[in-house]
Amino acid sequence: MAVWALNFTSVKYGITHGFSPIMFAAPRYALAGLMLGGFTLAREGSLRISRRDLGALAAAALIGITLNQFSFAYALHFASAAAVALLFGTAPVLVALIAHFSGNERLGMRSWLGAGLSLAGVGLLIAGGGGVSGSLPGLLLALATAVTWAVYSVLAAPLMRRYSSYRLNATVTLLGSIPLFAIAAPKLGSEHWSAIGPLAWLAFVYSVVAYVFGNIIWFVAIRRVGPSHAALYINLEPFLGAVFAVVLLSEGLGLLQALGGVVIAVAIFVARSSRAQVPIAE
């Protein structure tokens, strides 16, 4: 969780010190997909996916990688990393809501209460984000990042029963990076590569390694302590993400935004269940 949480800060630094948002996201996920693919091939000897699952895999890749990372990169372009990290904390509650309305599971009273609190927290974050003239577009994109992550989680659940976590993450990342590159291609020539400093490149390298290494150690953790126990630590990611941003980027959180983060944390605590959640790292 700490490895992934620091990524909010690294991406924010990279896209404010030379990288355009899409040129940070597209090569990052292409490289990460290749690295995860190589790791999975070495471990399992194949990346094969059954033909009957290709449609579901493509949908998961488009939503969980392409749309998710487009929203994520531009959210950090318009809003603070701390606010984006806190809004990402709504994702577990959104997973429960989407699973309920898609008929995959029924929500109890605690889950509905958590959903209501989560929406209240989002409202406080947006209200404290400067309004339309401030970071509202970034906050809405951050919320879109959480929504696409949640949709991906529900779409990936059936596939997780047929394929290993490594194979699924590798193939989804590789497929999802293709549309990202198609979007980024027209900007290749106009990107000011010479303006990107060494620390921005270091932030980019960290983001690639954080995605790959974070996924690998996450699934090792699941095997060692069990999915229910490991899932409890997901709540640390938005909190640590905000802390890293405040400390390393000197970002500030207004009273309403800080209160919104606390309300979201309470919402996750109220709504949390014992079922496993398999995150897609930012």
PDB file of C-alpha atoms in Angstrom:
ATOM      1  CA  MET A   1       0.000   0.000   0.000  1.00  0.00           C
ATOM      2  CA  ALA A   2       2.881   2.370   0.752  1.00  0.00           C
ATOM      3  CA  VAL A   3       4.466   1.650  -2.640  1.00  0.00           C
ATOM      4  CA  TRP A   4       1.206   2.412  -4.442  1.00  0.00           C
ATOM      5  CA  ALA A   5       0.378   5.417  -2.232  1.00  0.00           C
ATOM      6  CA  LEU A   6       3.643   7.164  -3.093  1.00  0.00           C
ATOM      7  CA  ASN A   7       2.679   6.889  -6.756  1.00  0.00           C
ATOM      8  CA  PHE A   8       0.101   9.694  -6.407  1.00  0.00           C
ATOM      9  CA  THR A   9       2.990  12.003  -5.548  1.00  0.00           C
ATOM     10  CA  SER A  10       5.342  10.663  -8.227  1.00  0.00           C
ATOM     11  CA  VAL A  11       2.786  11.039 -11.041  1.00  0.00           C
ATOM     12  CA  LYS A  12       1.842  14.536  -9.854  1.00  0.00           C
ATOM     13  CA  TYR A  13       5.502  15.547  -9.810  1.00  0.00           C
ATOM     14  CA  GLY A  14       6.159  14.103 -13.253  1.00  0.00           C
ATOM     15  CA  ILE A  15       3.259  15.840 -14.984  1.00  0.00           C
ATOM     16  CA  THR A  16       4.024  19.184 -13.349  1.00  0.00           C
ATOM     17  CA  HIS A  17       7.719  19.046 -14.300  1.00  0.00           C
ATOM     18  CA  GLY A  18       7.722  18.343 -18.016  1.00  0.00           C
ATOM     19  CA  PHE A  19       5.479  15.390 -18.884  1.00  0.00           C
ATOM     20  CA  SER A  20       2.045  15.902 -20.370  1.00  0.00           C
ATOM     21  CA  PRO A  21      -0.481  13.663 -18.568  1.00  0.00           C
ATOM     22  CA  ILE A  22      -1.075  11.287 -21.483  1.00  0.00           C
ATOM     23  CA  MET A  23       2.637  10.974 -22.283  1.00  0.00           C
ATOM     24  CA  PHE A  24       3.251   9.944 -18.685  1.00  0.00           C
ATOM     25  CA  ALA A  25       0.450   7.379 -18.632  1.00  0.00           C
ATOM     26  CA  ALA A  26       0.848   5.662 -22.025  1.00  0.00           C
ATOM     27  CA  PRO A  27       4.516   4.577 -21.928  1.00  0.00           C
ATOM     28  CA  ARG A  28       4.237   3.833 -18.216  1.00  0.00           C
ATOM     29  CA  TYR A  29       1.572   1.209 -18.762  1.00  0.00           C
ATOM     30  CA  ALA A  30       3.166  -0.209 -21.903  1.00  0.00           C
ATOM     31  CA  LEU A  31       6.428  -0.780 -20.034  1.00  0.00           C
ATOM     32  CA  ALA A  32       4.638  -2.116 -16.965  1.00  0.00           C
ATOM     33  CA  GLY A  33       2.611  -4.499 -19.130  1.00  0.00           C
ATOM     34  CA  LEU A  34       5.750  -5.831 -20.794  1.00  0.00           C
ATOM     35  CA  MET A  35       7.433  -6.327 -17.418  1.00  0.00           C
ATOM     36  CA  LEU A  36       4.389  -8.052 -15.904  1.00  0.00           C
ATOM     37  CA  GLY A  37       4.033 -10.142 -19.059  1.00  0.00           C
ATOM     38  CA  GLY A  38       7.670 -11.252 -18.834  1.00  0.00           C
ATOM     39  CA  PHE A  39       7.291 -12.094 -15.145  1.00  0.00           C
ATOM     40  CA  THR A  40       4.124 -14.121 -15.815  1.00  0.00           C
ATOM     41  CA  LEU A  41       5.689 -15.977 -18.757  1.00  0.00           C
ATOM     42  CA  ALA A  42       8.674 -16.908 -16.599  1.00  0.00           C
ATOM     43  CA  ARG A  43       6.366 -18.029 -13.803  1.00  0.00           C
ATOM     44  CA  GLU A  44       3.558 -19.754 -15.734  1.00  0.00           C
ATOM     45  CA  GLY A  45       4.958 -20.281 -19.230  1.00  0.00           C
ATOM     46  CA  SER A  46       1.935 -18.737 -20.979  1.00  0.00           C
ATOM     47  CA  LEU A  47      -0.316 -15.691 -21.255  1.00  0.00           C
ATOM     48  CA  ARG A  48      -3.039 -17.620 -23.051  1.00  0.00           C
ATOM     49  CA  ILE A  49      -6.637 -16.470 -22.559  1.00  0.00           C
ATOM     50  CA  SER A  50      -9.576 -18.544 -23.794  1.00  0.00           C
ATOM     51  CA  ARG A  51     -11.354 -17.121 -26.846  1.00  0.00           C
ATOM     52  CA  ARG A  52     -14.664 -17.029 -24.945  1.00  0.00           C
ATOM     53  CA  ASP A  53     -13.123 -14.610 -22.409  1.00  0.00           C
ATOM     54  CA  LEU A  54     -11.529 -12.193 -24.873  1.00  0.00           C
ATOM     55  CA  GLY A  55     -14.561  -9.890 -24.961  1.00  0.00           C
ATOM     56  CA  ALA A  56     -14.726  -9.603 -21.186  1.00  0.00           C
ATOM     57  CA  LEU A  57     -10.957  -9.129 -21.029  1.00  0.00           C
ATOM     58  CA  ALA A  58     -11.074  -6.342 -23.621  1.00  0.00           C
ATOM     59  CA  ALA A  59     -13.858  -4.564 -21.717  1.00  0.00           C
ATOM     60  CA  ALA A  60     -11.905  -4.866 -18.466  1.00  0.00           C
ATOM     61  CA  ALA A  61      -8.779  -3.494 -20.169  1.00  0.00           C
ATOM     62  CA  LEU A  62     -10.606  -0.547 -21.756  1.00  0.00           C
ATOM     63  CA  ILE A  63     -12.283   0.454 -18.489  1.00  0.00           C
ATOM     64  CA  GLY A  64      -9.660  -0.622 -15.954  1.00  0.00           C
ATOM     65  CA  ILE A  65      -6.582   0.653 -17.773  1.00  0.00           C
ATOM     66  CA  THR A  66      -7.394   3.010 -20.654  1.00  0.00           C
ATOM     67  CA  LEU A  67     -10.243   5.049 -19.145  1.00  0.00           C
ATOM     68  CA  ASN A  68      -8.937   4.652 -15.600  1.00  0.00           C
ATOM     69  CA  GLN A  69      -5.461   5.927 -16.357  1.00  0.00           C
ATOM     70  CA  PHE A  70      -6.636   8.707 -18.648  1.00  0.00           C
ATOM     71  CA  SER A  71      -8.850   9.959 -15.808  1.00  0.00           C
ATOM     72  CA  PHE A  72      -6.113   9.442 -13.227  1.00  0.00           C
ATOM     73  CA  ALA A  73      -3.405  11.343 -15.124  1.00  0.00           C
ATOM     74  CA  TYR A  74      -5.636  14.316 -15.910  1.00  0.00           C
ATOM     75  CA  ALA A  75      -7.111  14.327 -12.391  1.00  0.00           C
ATOM     76  CA  LEU A  76      -3.590  14.893 -11.077  1.00  0.00           C
ATOM     77  CA  HIS A  77      -3.052  17.552 -13.744  1.00  0.00           C
ATOM     78  CA  PHE A  78      -6.002  19.618 -12.482  1.00  0.00           C
ATOM     79  CA  ALA A  79      -6.188  18.745  -8.771  1.00  0.00           C
ATOM     80  CA  SER A  80      -3.828  18.121  -5.878  1.00  0.00           C
ATOM     81  CA  ALA A  81      -2.390  14.657  -5.346  1.00  0.00           C
ATOM     82  CA  ALA A  82      -3.711  14.649  -1.767  1.00  0.00           C
ATOM     83  CA  ALA A  83      -7.300  15.286  -2.876  1.00  0.00           C
ATOM     84  CA  VAL A  84      -7.069  12.694  -5.669  1.00  0.00           C
ATOM     85  CA  ALA A  85      -5.717  10.107  -3.223  1.00  0.00           C
ATOM     86  CA  LEU A  86      -8.538  10.758  -0.748  1.00  0.00           C
ATOM     87  CA  LEU A  87     -11.199  10.516  -3.464  1.00  0.00           C
ATOM     88  CA  PHE A  88      -9.719   7.210  -4.583  1.00  0.00           C
ATOM     89  CA  GLY A  89     -10.674   5.978  -1.136  1.00  0.00           C
ATOM     90  CA  THR A  90     -14.300   5.810  -2.323  1.00  0.00           C
ATOM     91  CA  ALA A  91     -13.446   2.900  -4.651  1.00  0.00           C
ATOM     92  CA  PRO A  92     -14.155  -0.006  -2.226  1.00  0.00           C
ATOM     93  CA  VAL A  93     -17.602   1.426  -1.473  1.00  0.00           C
ATOM     94  CA  LEU A  94     -18.249   1.927  -5.201  1.00  0.00           C
ATOM     95  CA  VAL A  95     -17.309  -1.708  -5.837  1.00  0.00           C
ATOM     96  CA  ALA A  96     -20.004  -2.789  -3.383  1.00  0.00           C
ATOM     97  CA  LEU A  97     -22.614  -0.527  -4.993  1.00  0.00           C
ATOM     98  CA  ILE A  98     -21.838  -1.693  -8.537  1.00  0.00           C
ATOM     99  CA  ALA A  99     -21.840  -5.331  -7.430  1.00  0.00           C
ATOM    100  CA  HIS A 100     -25.255  -4.784  -5.840  1.00  0.00           C
ATOM    101  CA  PHE A 101     -26.886  -3.109  -8.844  1.00  0.00           C
ATOM    102  CA  SER A 102     -25.365  -5.639 -11.251  1.00  0.00           C
ATOM    103  CA  GLY A 103     -26.971  -8.443  -9.233  1.00  0.00           C
ATOM    104  CA  ASN A 104     -23.707 -10.010  -8.060  1.00  0.00           C
ATOM    105  CA  GLU A 105     -24.397  -9.482  -4.352  1.00  0.00           C
ATOM    106  CA  ARG A 106     -26.828  -7.854  -1.963  1.00  0.00           C
ATOM    107  CA  LEU A 107     -25.873  -4.981   0.298  1.00  0.00           C
ATOM    108  CA  GLY A 108     -26.727  -4.892   3.988  1.00  0.00           C
ATOM    109  CA  MET A 109     -27.591  -1.852   6.058  1.00  0.00           C
ATOM    110  CA  ARG A 110     -23.928  -1.189   6.942  1.00  0.00           C
ATOM    111  CA  SER A 111     -22.991  -1.081   3.269  1.00  0.00           C
ATOM    112  CA  TRP A 112     -25.769   1.383   2.443  1.00  0.00           C
ATOM    113  CA  LEU A 113     -24.754   3.571   5.383  1.00  0.00           C
ATOM    114  CA  GLY A 114     -21.148   3.429   4.196  1.00  0.00           C
ATOM    115  CA  ALA A 115     -22.223   4.422   0.679  1.00  0.00           C
ATOM    116  CA  GLY A 116     -24.127   7.419   2.019  1.00  0.00           C
ATOM    117  CA  LEU A 117     -21.190   8.535   4.142  1.00  0.00           C
ATOM    118  CA  SER A 118     -18.847   8.081   1.194  1.00  0.00           C
ATOM    119  CA  LEU A 119     -20.984  10.368  -0.981  1.00  0.00           C
ATOM    120  CA  ALA A 120     -21.026  12.921   1.828  1.00  0.00           C
ATOM    121  CA  GLY A 121     -17.231  12.775   1.944  1.00  0.00           C
ATOM    122  CA  VAL A 122     -17.013  13.295  -1.811  1.00  0.00           C
ATOM    123  CA  GLY A 123     -19.282  16.316  -1.487  1.00  0.00           C
ATOM    124  CA  LEU A 124     -17.056  17.829   1.201  1.00  0.00           C
ATOM    125  CA  LEU A 125     -13.929  17.251  -0.888  1.00  0.00           C
ATOM    126  CA  ILE A 126     -15.478  18.930  -3.929  1.00  0.00           C
ATOM    127  CA  ALA A 127     -16.890  21.787  -1.855  1.00  0.00           C
ATOM    128  CA  GLY A 128     -13.425  22.411  -0.427  1.00  0.00           C
ATOM    129  CA  GLY A 129     -11.674  22.060  -3.776  1.00  0.00           C
ATOM    130  CA  GLY A 130     -12.088  25.590  -5.067  1.00  0.00           C
ATOM    131  CA  GLY A 131     -15.301  25.172  -7.058  1.00  0.00           C
ATOM    132  CA  VAL A 132     -15.539  25.503 -10.824  1.00  0.00           C
ATOM    133  CA  SER A 133     -12.724  28.043 -10.951  1.00  0.00           C
ATOM    134  CA  GLY A 134     -10.462  25.792  -8.921  1.00  0.00           C
ATOM    135  CA  SER A 135      -9.861  22.056  -9.048  1.00  0.00           C
ATOM    136  CA  LEU A 136     -13.413  20.809  -9.647  1.00  0.00           C
ATOM    137  CA  PRO A 137     -12.544  19.231 -13.044  1.00  0.00           C
ATOM    138  CA  GLY A 138      -9.685  17.356 -11.405  1.00  0.00           C
ATOM    139  CA  LEU A 139     -11.858  16.163  -8.526  1.00  0.00           C
ATOM    140  CA  LEU A 140     -14.529  14.905 -10.936  1.00  0.00           C
ATOM    141  CA  LEU A 141     -11.844  13.073 -12.921  1.00  0.00           C
ATOM    142  CA  ALA A 142     -10.542  11.606  -9.660  1.00  0.00           C
ATOM    143  CA  LEU A 143     -14.039  10.354  -8.930  1.00  0.00           C
ATOM    144  CA  ALA A 144     -14.139   8.891 -12.463  1.00  0.00           C
ATOM    145  CA  THR A 145     -10.872   7.102 -11.646  1.00  0.00           C
ATOM    146  CA  ALA A 146     -12.486   5.486  -8.610  1.00  0.00           C
ATOM    147  CA  VAL A 147     -15.619   4.567 -10.600  1.00  0.00           C
ATOM    148  CA  THR A 148     -13.660   2.927 -13.443  1.00  0.00           C
ATOM    149  CA  TRP A 149     -11.540   1.022 -10.917  1.00  0.00           C
ATOM    150  CA  ALA A 150     -14.733  -0.214  -9.253  1.00  0.00           C
ATOM    151  CA  VAL A 151     -16.304  -1.282 -12.571  1.00  0.00           C
ATOM    152  CA  TYR A 152     -13.073  -3.079 -13.483  1.00  0.00           C
ATOM    153  CA  SER A 153     -13.079  -4.914 -10.152  1.00  0.00           C
ATOM    154  CA  VAL A 154     -16.593  -6.250 -10.791  1.00  0.00           C
ATOM    155  CA  LEU A 155     -15.801  -7.175 -14.416  1.00  0.00           C
ATOM    156  CA  ALA A 156     -12.585  -8.943 -13.409  1.00  0.00           C
ATOM    157  CA  ALA A 157     -14.160 -11.058 -10.655  1.00  0.00           C
ATOM    158  CA  PRO A 158     -15.377 -13.887 -12.968  1.00  0.00           C
ATOM    159  CA  LEU A 159     -12.054 -13.886 -14.833  1.00  0.00           C
ATOM    160  CA  MET A 160     -10.167 -14.214 -11.547  1.00  0.00           C
ATOM    161  CA  ARG A 161     -11.823 -17.589 -11.059  1.00  0.00           C
ATOM    162  CA  ARG A 162     -10.333 -18.905 -14.311  1.00  0.00           C
ATOM    163  CA  TYR A 163      -6.933 -17.220 -14.523  1.00  0.00           C
ATOM    164  CA  SER A 164      -4.154 -16.379 -12.120  1.00  0.00           C
ATOM    165  CA  SER A 165      -3.915 -12.826 -10.816  1.00  0.00           C
ATOM    166  CA  TYR A 166      -0.566 -12.416 -12.565  1.00  0.00           C
ATOM    167  CA  ARG A 167      -1.881 -13.514 -15.962  1.00  0.00           C
ATOM    168  CA  LEU A 168      -4.997 -11.386 -15.705  1.00  0.00           C
ATOM    169  CA  ASN A 169      -3.095  -8.256 -14.648  1.00  0.00           C
ATOM    170  CA  ALA A 170      -0.456  -8.724 -17.345  1.00  0.00           C
ATOM    171  CA  THR A 171      -2.919  -9.215 -20.203  1.00  0.00           C
ATOM    172  CA  VAL A 172      -5.257  -6.437 -19.044  1.00  0.00           C
ATOM    173  CA  THR A 173      -2.345  -4.006 -18.705  1.00  0.00           C
ATOM    174  CA  LEU A 174      -0.936  -4.869 -22.135  1.00  0.00           C
ATOM    175  CA  LEU A 175      -4.327  -4.582 -23.859  1.00  0.00           C
ATOM    176  CA  GLY A 176      -5.287  -1.385 -22.056  1.00  0.00           C
ATOM    177  CA  SER A 177      -2.016   0.337 -22.931  1.00  0.00           C
ATOM    178  CA  ILE A 178      -2.727   0.042 -26.681  1.00  0.00           C
ATOM    179  CA  PRO A 179      -5.582   2.616 -26.772  1.00  0.00           C
ATOM    180  CA  LEU A 180      -3.573   4.826 -24.409  1.00  0.00           C
ATOM    181  CA  PHE A 181      -0.712   4.825 -26.905  1.00  0.00           C
ATOM    182  CA  ALA A 182      -3.120   5.535 -29.761  1.00  0.00           C
ATOM    183  CA  ILE A 183      -4.335   8.628 -27.887  1.00  0.00           C
ATOM    184  CA  ALA A 184      -0.770   9.688 -27.059  1.00  0.00           C
ATOM    185  CA  ALA A 185       0.706   9.102 -30.546  1.00  0.00           C
ATOM    186  CA  PRO A 186      -0.211  12.532 -32.031  1.00  0.00           C
ATOM    187  CA  LYS A 187       1.569  14.228 -29.124  1.00  0.00           C
ATOM    188  CA  LEU A 188       4.871  12.371 -29.486  1.00  0.00           C
ATOM    189  CA  GLY A 189       6.418  14.989 -31.741  1.00  0.00           C
ATOM    190  CA  SER A 190       5.138  17.988 -29.785  1.00  0.00           C
ATOM    191  CA  GLU A 191       6.192  16.761 -26.344  1.00  0.00           C
ATOM    192  CA  HIS A 192       8.955  18.957 -24.902  1.00  0.00           C
ATOM    193  CA  TRP A 193      11.269  16.095 -23.986  1.00  0.00           C
ATOM    194  CA  SER A 194      14.208  18.404 -23.262  1.00  0.00           C
ATOM    195  CA  ALA A 195      12.172  20.176 -20.581  1.00  0.00           C
ATOM    196  CA  ILE A 196      11.786  16.990 -18.537  1.00  0.00           C
ATOM    197  CA  GLY A 197      14.280  17.057 -15.701  1.00  0.00           C
ATOM    198  CA  PRO A 198      16.085  14.150 -13.993  1.00  0.00           C
ATOM    199  CA  LEU A 199      13.692  14.067 -11.018  1.00  0.00           C
ATOM    200  CA  ALA A 200      10.677  13.928 -13.340  1.00  0.00           C
ATOM    201  CA  TRP A 201      12.266  10.967 -15.158  1.00  0.00           C
ATOM    202  CA  LEU A 202      12.935   9.365 -11.766  1.00  0.00           C
ATOM    203  CA  ALA A 203       9.257   9.858 -10.895  1.00  0.00           C
ATOM    204  CA  PHE A 204       8.320   8.126 -14.160  1.00  0.00           C
ATOM    205  CA  VAL A 205      10.631   5.181 -13.471  1.00  0.00           C
ATOM    206  CA  TYR A 206       9.258   4.872  -9.948  1.00  0.00           C
ATOM    207  CA  SER A 207       5.688   4.801 -11.289  1.00  0.00           C
ATOM    208  CA  VAL A 208       6.508   1.931 -13.636  1.00  0.00           C
ATOM    209  CA  VAL A 209       8.310  -0.057 -10.940  1.00  0.00           C
ATOM    210  CA  ALA A 210       5.631   0.730  -8.330  1.00  0.00           C
ATOM    211  CA  TYR A 211       2.907  -0.736 -10.531  1.00  0.00           C
ATOM    212  CA  VAL A 212       4.834  -3.921 -11.316  1.00  0.00           C
ATOM    213  CA  PHE A 213       6.465  -4.490  -7.926  1.00  0.00           C
ATOM    214  CA  GLY A 214       3.322  -3.443  -6.048  1.00  0.00           C
ATOM    215  CA  ASN A 215       1.203  -5.987  -7.922  1.00  0.00           C
ATOM    216  CA  ILE A 216       3.697  -8.783  -7.338  1.00  0.00           C
ATOM    217  CA  ILE A 217       4.096  -8.217  -3.592  1.00  0.00           C
ATOM    218  CA  TRP A 218       0.331  -7.709  -3.211  1.00  0.00           C
ATOM    219  CA  PHE A 219      -0.427 -11.168  -4.557  1.00  0.00           C
ATOM    220  CA  VAL A 220       2.380 -12.664  -2.465  1.00  0.00           C
ATOM    221  CA  ALA A 221       0.751 -11.038   0.567  1.00  0.00           C
ATOM    222  CA  ILE A 222      -2.626 -12.540  -0.350  1.00  0.00           C
ATOM    223  CA  ARG A 223      -1.084 -16.017  -0.502  1.00  0.00           C
ATOM    224  CA  ARG A 224       0.636 -15.599   2.859  1.00  0.00           C
ATOM    225  CA  VAL A 225      -2.028 -13.938   5.008  1.00  0.00           C
ATOM    226  CA  GLY A 226      -5.219 -14.571   3.029  1.00  0.00           C
ATOM    227  CA  PRO A 227      -7.357 -12.206   0.949  1.00  0.00           C
ATOM    228  CA  SER A 228      -9.598 -11.018   3.789  1.00  0.00           C
ATOM    229  CA  HIS A 229      -6.665  -9.997   5.969  1.00  0.00           C
ATOM    230  CA  ALA A 230      -4.777  -8.409   3.068  1.00  0.00           C
ATOM    231  CA  ALA A 231      -7.872  -6.448   1.971  1.00  0.00           C
ATOM    232  CA  LEU A 232      -7.908  -4.575   5.300  1.00  0.00           C
ATOM    233  CA  TYR A 233      -4.726  -2.787   4.256  1.00  0.00           C
ATOM    234  CA  ILE A 234      -6.337  -1.309   1.112  1.00  0.00           C
ATOM    235  CA  ASN A 235      -7.710   1.448   3.338  1.00  0.00           C
ATOM    236  CA  LEU A 236      -4.166   2.680   3.933  1.00  0.00           C
ATOM    237  CA  GLU A 237      -3.577   3.647   0.294  1.00  0.00           C
ATOM    238  CA  PRO A 238      -5.654   6.883   0.137  1.00  0.00           C
ATOM    239  CA  PHE A 239      -4.527   7.955   3.610  1.00  0.00           C
ATOM    240  CA  LEU A 240      -0.816   7.418   2.892  1.00  0.00           C
ATOM    241  CA  GLY A 241      -1.246   8.929  -0.575  1.00  0.00           C
ATOM    242  CA  ALA A 242      -2.515  12.155   0.987  1.00  0.00           C
ATOM    243  CA  VAL A 243       0.233  12.149   3.638  1.00  0.00           C
ATOM    244  CA  PHE A 244       2.999  11.693   1.031  1.00  0.00           C
ATOM    245  CA  ALA A 245       1.567  14.518  -1.091  1.00  0.00           C
ATOM    246  CA  VAL A 246       1.347  16.916   1.842  1.00  0.00           C
ATOM    247  CA  VAL A 247       4.881  16.101   3.059  1.00  0.00           C
ATOM    248  CA  LEU A 248       6.764  15.737  -0.247  1.00  0.00           C
ATOM    249  CA  LEU A 249       4.892  18.221  -2.469  1.00  0.00           C
ATOM    250  CA  SER A 250       4.000  20.693   0.293  1.00  0.00           C
ATOM    251  CA  GLU A 251       0.356  20.449  -0.698  1.00  0.00           C
ATOM    252  CA  GLY A 252      -2.270  21.797   1.625  1.00  0.00           C
ATOM    253  CA  LEU A 253      -5.688  20.411   2.476  1.00  0.00           C
ATOM    254  CA  GLY A 254      -8.452  22.799   3.426  1.00  0.00           C
ATOM    255  CA  LEU A 255     -10.675  22.101   6.415  1.00  0.00           C
ATOM    256  CA  LEU A 256     -13.529  20.799   4.241  1.00  0.00           C
ATOM    257  CA  GLN A 257     -11.193  18.542   2.242  1.00  0.00           C
ATOM    258  CA  ALA A 258      -9.601  17.123   5.372  1.00  0.00           C
ATOM    259  CA  LEU A 259     -13.055  16.534   6.847  1.00  0.00           C
ATOM    260  CA  GLY A 260     -14.128  14.868   3.594  1.00  0.00           C
ATOM    261  CA  GLY A 261     -11.164  12.507   3.802  1.00  0.00           C
ATOM    262  CA  VAL A 262     -12.092  11.574   7.362  1.00  0.00           C
ATOM    263  CA  VAL A 263     -15.721  10.930   6.360  1.00  0.00           C
ATOM    264  CA  ILE A 264     -14.595   8.691   3.468  1.00  0.00           C
ATOM    265  CA  ALA A 265     -12.330   6.744   5.849  1.00  0.00           C
ATOM    266  CA  VAL A 266     -15.264   6.263   8.242  1.00  0.00           C
ATOM    267  CA  ALA A 267     -17.428   5.150   5.300  1.00  0.00           C
ATOM    268  CA  ILE A 268     -14.919   2.462   4.330  1.00  0.00           C
ATOM    269  CA  PHE A 269     -14.745   1.267   7.955  1.00  0.00           C
ATOM    270  CA  VAL A 270     -18.539   1.074   8.211  1.00  0.00           C
ATOM    271  CA  ALA A 271     -19.048  -0.645   4.840  1.00  0.00           C
ATOM    272  CA  ARG A 272     -16.083  -2.985   4.817  1.00  0.00           C
ATOM    273  CA  SER A 273     -16.812  -6.685   4.444  1.00  0.00           C
ATOM    274  CA  SER A 274     -14.739  -9.826   4.622  1.00  0.00           C
ATOM    275  CA  ARG A 275     -14.810 -10.507   0.880  1.00  0.00           C
ATOM    276  CA  ALA A 276     -11.566 -10.172  -1.037  1.00  0.00           C
ATOM    277  CA  GLN A 277     -10.838  -7.069  -3.048  1.00  0.00           C
ATOM    278  CA  VAL A 278      -8.144  -7.194  -5.707  1.00  0.00           C
ATOM    279  CA  PRO A 279      -7.044  -3.674  -6.561  1.00  0.00           C
ATOM    280  CA  ILE A 280      -5.578  -2.426  -9.790  1.00  0.00           C
ATOM    281  CA  ALA A 281      -2.722  -0.206  -8.749  1.00  0.00           C
ATOM    282  CA  GLU A 282      -2.521   3.436  -9.667  1.00  0.00           C
TER     283      GLU A 282
END
